[in-house]
Amino acid sequence: MKNFNTYIRLYALLIMISFFSSCVNDDSFLPEENTGNVISSTALVTVLNNFDSVANFPTENEQCFRFVYPIILGYNTDSTIRVESYDGLVDVISSQGANFNVTGLEFPINIIFKNTDVTISIINEIALLNVLSECEFDTIRDDFDQFFDGCFTFDYPVTLFDNAGEETEITTDDAFQTFYQEQGIAYQPSFKFPLSVLVSPNFESTEIETYFGFYRLIESCESRCPNLSFSFELTDQFNLGYQFTADFPDIEVVGTYDWFVDGQFIESDGPNNQGDNLLMRDFGSSGTYEVCIKAETPNCPEGIEFCTQIDVAEVCPELFFDFEQEQGTLAYTFTSSFSGIEELSYQWYIDDQLIEEDGGANGDNILSSNLSPGVREVCIRTETPSCPNGAEYCKEITVEPICPNLFFTLEQEGNTTSYNFTAEFGNIDTITYQWEIDGDVIEQDGGQSGDNIFFFQFDPGSYEICIRTTTDTCPDGTEFCEQLVIE
């Protein structure tokens, strides 16, 4: 029985030898235990991913650079492999899988760029990252920035290594963004595996074991149909103005998309159109509208779209004004003030007569008017797309007349029937009036040219002497009278 078990172990070993020989070529050693000199390298994983970026492996001369062999690569199983040639490297790359893939290498290595004979020593990860830049390969950082939050996001908590190699546990998006910014633009995402991510379109949790798995995730992101989306906000409530902003993560990948409202094409947008990714729309009336963005991509020739129904509500402004009267006059100042006053125009009315247009960016929202005595109705009115039946705000104002306090004195000349009358009251220099005897107008007086003195010789009898005036502030007139009896 013991011999039989030994036979089985030898047979299994021969199968493993046959398998690895087919994977790494005849001139490469079998995987060995890690000697401790292999360094984890995201840059190397990126190189291997780019070397295998087309359906058929390019020849070594077609690659951006070639390795000077041998090189020692490390697996996620803590084993290593010595690769002696490009064919061996192709076998290593092709034989990778979810449970068995390259994660690092032994530095230093030597490389030779395409079309040159100069050997360059690469001593560490930073130097290998510079090679990626020289070859115009996207780094882990480039791919992460492009697809994070669009194709996938973290299933928190996750742990990353910072620039100093220290572990940082991150539990929220805000905490990650703070951490990411603090590391700087040269930082390459350094995950502590396994890493859990939520993958679109259903954002189901998926576990990634290595950077090889990360690149398989990126491949799925590149081959899937992108998720379109936009946000919107009300920018002009009275003119039913909305701003729609396309803000989906794959916007650079999509390049070109179109805006539609209720199935009607509005405009093309996107980075390839030098677009602003905005749609400004004033709806003509309240109602429900369907706004969509649509696009076609090489991976989605049948097209993709994202639509949202917008309920455009009828909204009438709550108009308001206040007023004050200039003391001693019939001059009134009306000042309007209400929410949205800068966005709409309105009209001032007095006793249903249009007086003035106001409002908007250039309006002063003030009406100055001299009102005649009586009950006056002052209104502001407006009609907008959001308020098609109009809105108004009115106030009834009782305007009291302002009449001068007329007064005069009288003086008899000796024992005669002749009298002198002298008018005395405020603003006498600006008010014209008339002298009356028993209702008959005898003389006009007052104002700048008047002497405000009235002389009259009476016959015996009883008389009523008055001064009377009519002014703008006293349209019905006022008077002051004295009774005089002549013996």
XYZ file of C-alpha atoms in Angstrom:
487
model
C 0.000 0.000 0.000
C 2.875 2.367 0.817
C 4.450 1.708 -2.610
C 1.115 2.398 -4.263
C 0.860 5.837 -2.544
C 4.409 6.652 -3.616
C 3.504 5.758 -7.179
C 0.482 8.058 -7.090
C 2.584 11.012 -5.825
C 5.199 10.465 -8.559
C 2.474 10.278 -11.185
C 0.943 13.581 -9.976
C 4.384 15.236 -10.014
C 4.931 14.125 -13.632
C 1.561 15.671 -14.601
C 2.543 19.012 -12.976
C 5.919 18.954 -14.738
C 4.204 18.332 -18.063
C 1.732 21.177 -17.388
C 4.324 23.811 -16.469
C 6.594 22.748 -19.330
C 3.791 23.491 -21.771
C 3.162 26.868 -20.089
C 6.633 28.365 -19.865
C 8.622 26.784 -22.721
C 11.476 24.314 -22.578
C 14.135 26.849 -21.658
C 12.410 28.025 -18.432
C 12.700 26.525 -14.999
C 9.657 25.146 -13.181
C 7.992 27.337 -10.535
C 10.014 27.345 -7.356
C 9.449 28.565 -3.831
C 9.795 32.331 -3.523
C 13.311 33.178 -2.418
C 12.130 36.463 -0.892
C 13.675 38.628 -3.629
C 10.469 39.003 -5.659
C 8.855 42.423 -5.289
C 5.113 42.918 -5.850
C 4.803 45.105 -8.949
C 1.637 46.647 -10.360
C 3.770 48.031 -13.192
C 4.818 44.516 -14.238
C 1.186 43.338 -14.269
C 0.401 46.318 -16.499
C 3.296 45.397 -18.834
C 2.132 41.801 -19.172
C -1.436 42.966 -19.748
C -0.292 45.319 -22.530
C 1.954 42.704 -24.137
C -1.198 40.571 -24.455
C -3.479 43.437 -25.535
C -4.367 42.065 -28.981
C -5.935 38.798 -30.139
C -2.623 37.302 -31.312
C 0.595 37.986 -29.461
C 2.780 40.466 -31.374
C 6.309 39.391 -32.129
C 8.973 40.516 -29.701
C 10.218 43.148 -32.164
C 6.727 44.645 -32.331
C 6.552 45.225 -28.577
C 7.496 48.613 -27.137
C 10.532 47.019 -25.499
C 12.021 43.603 -24.855
C 13.430 42.092 -21.716
C 17.034 40.976 -21.466
C 16.593 37.412 -20.256
C 16.548 35.655 -17.924
C 14.029 37.336 -15.626
C 12.503 35.999 -12.427
C 8.730 36.415 -12.034
C 6.629 35.783 -8.949
C 3.147 34.270 -8.702
C 0.288 34.887 -6.318
C 0.970 31.383 -4.982
C 4.340 32.565 -3.579
C 6.204 30.564 -6.214
C 8.626 31.991 -8.782
C 9.591 31.151 -12.333
C 12.730 31.858 -14.331
C 11.883 32.967 -17.860
C 14.631 32.513 -20.438
C 13.046 33.915 -23.614
C 10.165 35.839 -25.148
C 8.463 32.557 -26.063
C 8.696 31.555 -22.442
C 7.163 34.904 -21.419
C 4.302 34.367 -23.862
C 3.671 30.983 -22.267
C 3.682 32.530 -18.794
C 1.210 35.244 -19.815
C -1.058 32.805 -21.644
C -1.160 30.313 -18.780
C -2.381 32.821 -16.202
C -5.771 32.364 -14.584
C -7.804 33.648 -11.667
C -6.010 31.349 -9.214
C -2.531 31.404 -10.757
C -1.089 34.676 -12.092
C 2.012 36.836 -12.002
C 2.170 39.485 -9.285
C 5.842 40.600 -9.181
C 9.467 40.152 -10.242
C 13.044 40.371 -9.064
C 14.766 43.710 -9.631
C 16.965 44.787 -11.267
C 16.043 43.840 -14.828
C 17.394 45.047 -18.147
C 15.305 46.102 -21.135
C 15.942 47.308 -24.683
C 13.462 49.690 -26.296
C 12.130 48.964 -29.781
C 14.420 49.990 -32.656
C 17.396 50.516 -30.333
C 20.346 48.458 -29.111
C 20.789 50.279 -25.825
C 20.380 48.191 -22.684
C 18.650 50.052 -19.850
C 18.707 48.886 -16.246
C 15.418 49.023 -14.369
C 16.198 48.903 -10.685
C 12.804 49.375 -9.030
C 9.072 49.915 -9.431
C 9.390 53.648 -10.072
C 11.760 53.037 -12.972
C 9.354 50.461 -14.427
C 6.484 52.954 -14.124
C 8.595 55.383 -16.176
C 8.857 52.683 -18.856
C 5.044 52.524 -18.933
C 4.956 56.254 -19.546
C 7.568 55.984 -22.293
C 5.504 53.259 -23.989
C 2.262 55.221 -23.477
C 0.734 52.311 -21.561
C -2.173 53.151 -19.284
C -1.239 52.535 -15.666
C -3.376 51.011 -12.953
C -4.130 54.597 -11.928
C -5.308 55.531 -15.431
C -7.687 52.579 -15.669
C -8.906 53.019 -12.105
C -9.708 56.699 -12.631
C -11.556 55.947 -15.865
C -13.841 53.217 -14.576
C -14.208 53.817 -10.835
C -17.716 54.967 -9.884
C -18.943 54.066 -13.355
C -18.224 50.396 -13.971
C -17.425 49.554 -10.363
C -17.054 50.995 -6.901
C -15.768 49.710 -3.579
C -17.748 47.377 -1.365
C -16.552 48.957 1.880
C -14.594 48.496 4.029
C -11.427 48.189 1.910
C -7.750 48.525 2.785
C -5.168 50.397 0.681
C -1.481 51.061 1.169
C -0.418 54.711 1.177
C 2.756 56.147 -0.350
C 4.710 55.103 2.726
C 3.439 51.530 2.509
C 1.216 51.886 5.560
C -2.202 50.208 5.599
C -5.272 52.444 5.690
C -8.747 51.024 6.174
C -11.363 53.035 4.315
C -15.075 52.777 5.038
C -16.790 55.475 2.933
C -16.537 57.213 -0.421
C -15.687 60.516 1.259
C -12.880 58.883 3.218
C -11.508 57.334 0.030
C -11.578 60.614 -1.889
C -9.705 62.321 0.952
C -7.119 59.516 1.051
C -6.754 59.511 -2.752
C -6.143 63.249 -2.973
C -3.639 63.179 -0.127
C -1.480 60.609 -1.967
C -0.979 62.890 -4.984
C -1.355 62.383 -8.738
C 1.630 60.014 -9.018
C 0.074 57.520 -6.609
C -0.759 54.091 -8.045
C -3.687 52.423 -6.240
C -2.137 49.811 -3.980
C -4.806 47.420 -2.741
C -4.665 44.901 0.050
C -6.176 41.800 -1.504
C -8.693 40.273 -1.516
C -10.616 43.381 -2.560
C -14.422 43.516 -2.760
C -15.995 45.697 -5.449
C -19.550 46.369 -6.639
C -19.771 45.876 -10.417
C -22.362 47.457 -12.709
C -24.964 47.186 -14.052
C -26.441 45.448 -11.002
C -23.572 46.434 -8.692
C -23.253 42.983 -7.242
C -20.337 42.333 -4.909
C -17.315 40.664 -6.560
C -14.046 39.685 -4.909
C -10.720 40.388 -6.661
C -7.679 38.438 -5.534
C -4.856 40.121 -7.522
C -4.154 42.832 -10.074
C -4.636 40.170 -12.741
C -8.255 40.026 -11.574
C -8.398 43.812 -11.592
C -7.455 43.864 -15.296
C -10.094 41.231 -16.065
C -12.572 43.588 -14.411
C -11.314 46.454 -16.580
C -11.724 44.278 -19.688
C -15.350 43.707 -18.740
C -15.747 47.460 -18.254
C -14.335 48.172 -21.708
C -16.571 45.596 -23.400
C -19.829 46.491 -21.676
C -22.283 49.159 -22.732
C -21.601 52.332 -20.744
C -24.222 53.648 -18.359
C -25.486 57.063 -19.428
C -26.956 59.488 -16.934
C -27.615 63.167 -16.340
C -28.772 65.398 -13.530
C -31.040 68.415 -13.782
C -32.015 71.509 -11.861
C -34.634 74.223 -12.159
C -32.861 77.451 -13.122
C -35.782 79.777 -13.936
C -39.006 78.781 -12.217
C -41.180 81.363 -13.908
C -39.963 80.739 -17.462
C -39.808 76.980 -16.776
C -36.061 76.986 -17.434
C -34.092 73.811 -16.663
C -30.416 72.882 -16.946
C -29.569 69.261 -17.725
C -26.002 68.131 -17.045
C -24.564 64.906 -18.464
C -22.290 63.608 -15.710
C -21.729 59.902 -16.280
C -18.229 58.457 -15.661
C -17.874 56.973 -19.185
C -18.417 60.307 -20.919
C -14.916 60.295 -22.430
C -15.423 56.727 -23.647
C -18.776 57.510 -25.267
C -17.439 60.667 -26.880
C -20.662 61.655 -28.688
C -24.279 61.520 -27.582
C -27.559 63.260 -28.448
C -30.203 65.068 -26.389
C -33.912 64.398 -27.005
C -37.085 65.887 -25.528
C -40.261 63.855 -26.022
C -38.530 61.938 -28.807
C -37.497 65.083 -30.695
C -33.785 65.532 -31.397
C -32.460 68.710 -29.797
C -28.660 68.713 -30.186
C -25.512 66.608 -30.258
C -23.095 66.886 -27.361
C -20.052 65.249 -25.785
C -16.251 65.630 -25.801
C -15.935 64.651 -29.477
C -18.304 67.507 -30.380
C -16.455 69.989 -28.162
C -19.713 70.059 -26.238
C -20.370 71.518 -22.817
C -22.396 68.474 -21.670
C -25.276 70.824 -20.884
C -28.782 71.210 -22.243
C -30.513 74.486 -21.399
C -34.257 74.191 -21.937
C -37.165 76.586 -21.387
C -40.384 74.593 -21.521
C -43.290 76.473 -23.061
C -45.849 75.295 -20.532
C -46.279 73.104 -17.505
C -46.644 69.359 -18.010
C -44.685 66.111 -18.061
C -41.740 65.819 -20.455
C -39.356 62.952 -21.221
C -35.729 64.018 -21.587
C -33.210 61.474 -22.933
C -29.594 61.145 -23.945
C -28.765 58.496 -26.529
C -25.471 57.177 -27.878
C -23.921 54.438 -29.978
C -20.509 52.916 -29.273
C -18.485 50.213 -31.027
C -19.453 47.809 -28.230
C -23.100 48.867 -28.361
C -23.999 49.436 -32.042
C -27.697 49.051 -31.271
C -27.486 52.132 -29.068
C -27.945 52.980 -25.415
C -30.067 55.613 -23.744
C -30.957 57.158 -20.432
C -34.294 58.917 -19.925
C -35.972 60.825 -17.116
C -39.491 62.187 -16.880
C -39.604 65.821 -15.794
C -42.751 67.113 -14.108
C -42.800 70.811 -14.968
C -45.196 72.352 -12.458
C -47.360 75.464 -12.785
C -45.928 78.009 -10.361
C -47.263 81.520 -9.873
C -45.124 84.134 -8.160
C -46.304 85.551 -4.857
C -46.261 89.230 -5.759
C -45.961 91.916 -3.120
C -45.269 95.626 -2.750
C -45.288 98.186 0.018
C -45.627 101.983 -0.121
C -44.988 105.212 1.736
C -46.342 108.742 1.338
C -44.139 111.811 1.271
C -45.207 113.909 4.202
C -47.378 116.894 3.303
C -47.837 115.767 -0.305
C -49.819 113.280 -2.350
C -46.582 111.773 -3.659
C -46.403 108.000 -3.053
C -43.503 105.631 -3.542
C -44.362 101.981 -4.181
C -41.610 99.364 -3.787
C -42.135 95.782 -4.921
C -40.313 92.879 -3.304
C -40.909 89.150 -3.829
C -39.058 85.926 -4.567
C -37.808 85.693 -8.161
C -38.217 89.400 -8.865
C -34.999 89.415 -10.913
C -36.326 86.682 -13.192
C -39.643 88.097 -14.409
C -41.223 91.275 -15.675
C -44.464 92.697 -14.337
C -46.642 95.792 -14.714
C -47.808 98.552 -12.381
C -51.487 99.582 -12.591
C -53.366 102.434 -10.910
C -57.155 102.201 -11.094
C -56.722 99.516 -13.794
C -54.626 101.790 -16.027
C -51.181 100.563 -17.065
C -48.572 102.913 -15.648
C -45.198 101.217 -16.044
C -43.317 98.021 -16.981
C -40.889 96.823 -14.342
C -38.956 93.824 -13.043
C -36.253 91.662 -14.540
C -32.553 92.346 -14.532
C -32.944 96.028 -15.479
C -35.971 96.933 -13.360
C -35.765 99.221 -10.329
C -38.981 97.767 -8.825
C -40.094 101.235 -7.732
C -43.107 103.285 -8.847
C -43.380 106.959 -7.903
C -46.739 108.638 -8.466
C -48.801 111.600 -7.284
C -52.242 110.263 -6.482
C -55.396 112.299 -6.530
C -57.608 112.215 -3.425
C -60.070 109.366 -3.179
C -59.883 105.573 -3.025
C -57.210 104.337 -5.428
C -56.376 100.737 -6.345
C -52.722 100.064 -7.061
C -51.731 96.653 -8.483
C -48.794 94.736 -9.890
C -49.567 91.995 -12.403
C -47.601 89.436 -14.377
C -48.129 86.514 -16.710
C -45.431 83.855 -17.220
C -45.147 80.438 -18.897
C -45.336 78.917 -15.411
C -48.426 81.016 -14.590
C -50.407 81.337 -17.835
C -53.535 82.702 -16.105
C -51.518 85.459 -14.490
C -50.940 86.637 -10.942
C -51.559 89.981 -9.263
C -51.241 91.779 -5.991
C -53.345 94.882 -5.224
C -53.840 97.404 -2.447
C -56.639 99.939 -1.947
C -55.290 103.277 -0.794
C -57.481 106.016 0.620
C -55.833 109.275 -0.419
C -56.869 112.152 1.848
C -56.776 115.676 0.369
C -54.184 118.091 1.685
C -55.706 121.561 1.811
C -54.056 124.799 2.962
C -55.338 126.400 6.173
C -56.648 129.675 4.747
C -56.988 132.694 6.981
C -57.364 136.454 6.779
C -57.833 139.418 9.107
C -59.998 142.527 8.574
C -59.558 146.138 9.614
C -62.055 149.054 9.326
C -60.830 152.438 8.102
C -62.023 154.845 10.799
C -65.808 155.227 11.029
C -66.270 154.539 7.334
C -67.760 151.520 5.668
C -64.400 150.719 4.068
C -62.420 147.664 5.166
C -58.992 146.207 4.490
C -58.661 142.415 4.469
C -55.216 140.784 4.820
C -54.659 137.063 3.976
C -52.185 135.182 6.145
C -51.479 131.396 5.878
C -48.662 128.988 5.142
C -47.201 128.734 1.625
C -49.098 131.823 0.627
C -46.406 132.624 -1.926
C -47.170 129.441 -3.886
C -50.957 129.285 -3.585
C -53.341 131.391 -5.671
C -56.808 132.067 -4.277
C -59.733 134.400 -4.792
C -61.597 136.901 -2.666
C -65.381 136.478 -2.645
C -68.251 138.527 -1.217
C -71.508 136.666 -0.885
C -70.258 134.109 -3.372
C -69.198 136.596 -6.010
C -65.564 136.568 -7.029
C -64.135 139.996 -6.539
C -60.400 139.569 -6.938
C -57.673 136.994 -7.638
C -54.744 137.072 -5.273
C -51.875 135.015 -3.858
C -48.819 133.515 -5.436
C -45.626 135.393 -6.159
C -47.418 138.368 -7.766
C -50.180 138.750 -5.192
C -50.180 141.388 -2.396
C -52.614 139.361 -0.252
C -54.594 142.521 0.637
C -58.198 143.160 -0.369
C -59.892 146.613 0.025
C -63.654 147.068 -0.267
C -66.188 149.793 0.582
C -69.525 148.386 1.670
C -73.044 149.670 1.741
C -75.025 149.017 4.882
C -76.023 145.344 5.175
C -74.781 141.888 6.090
C -72.012 140.257 4.037
C -70.025 137.020 3.902
C -66.402 137.600 2.937
C -64.367 134.493 1.939
C -61.082 133.417 0.412
C -61.255 130.218 -1.603
C -58.675 128.058 -3.452
C -58.344 124.825 -5.367
C -54.991 122.954 -5.582
C -53.692 119.649 -6.878
C -53.753 118.268 -3.364
C -57.103 119.829 -2.656
C -59.108 119.385 -5.845
C -62.503 119.995 -4.203
C -61.296 123.310 -2.803
C -61.204 124.903 0.628
C -62.261 128.299 2.039
C -62.087 130.604 4.978
C -64.999 133.036 5.636
C -65.999 135.844 7.993
C -69.458 137.476 8.493
C -69.504 141.294 8.371
C -72.449 143.531 9.308
C -72.381 147.166 8.125
C -74.706 149.605 9.979
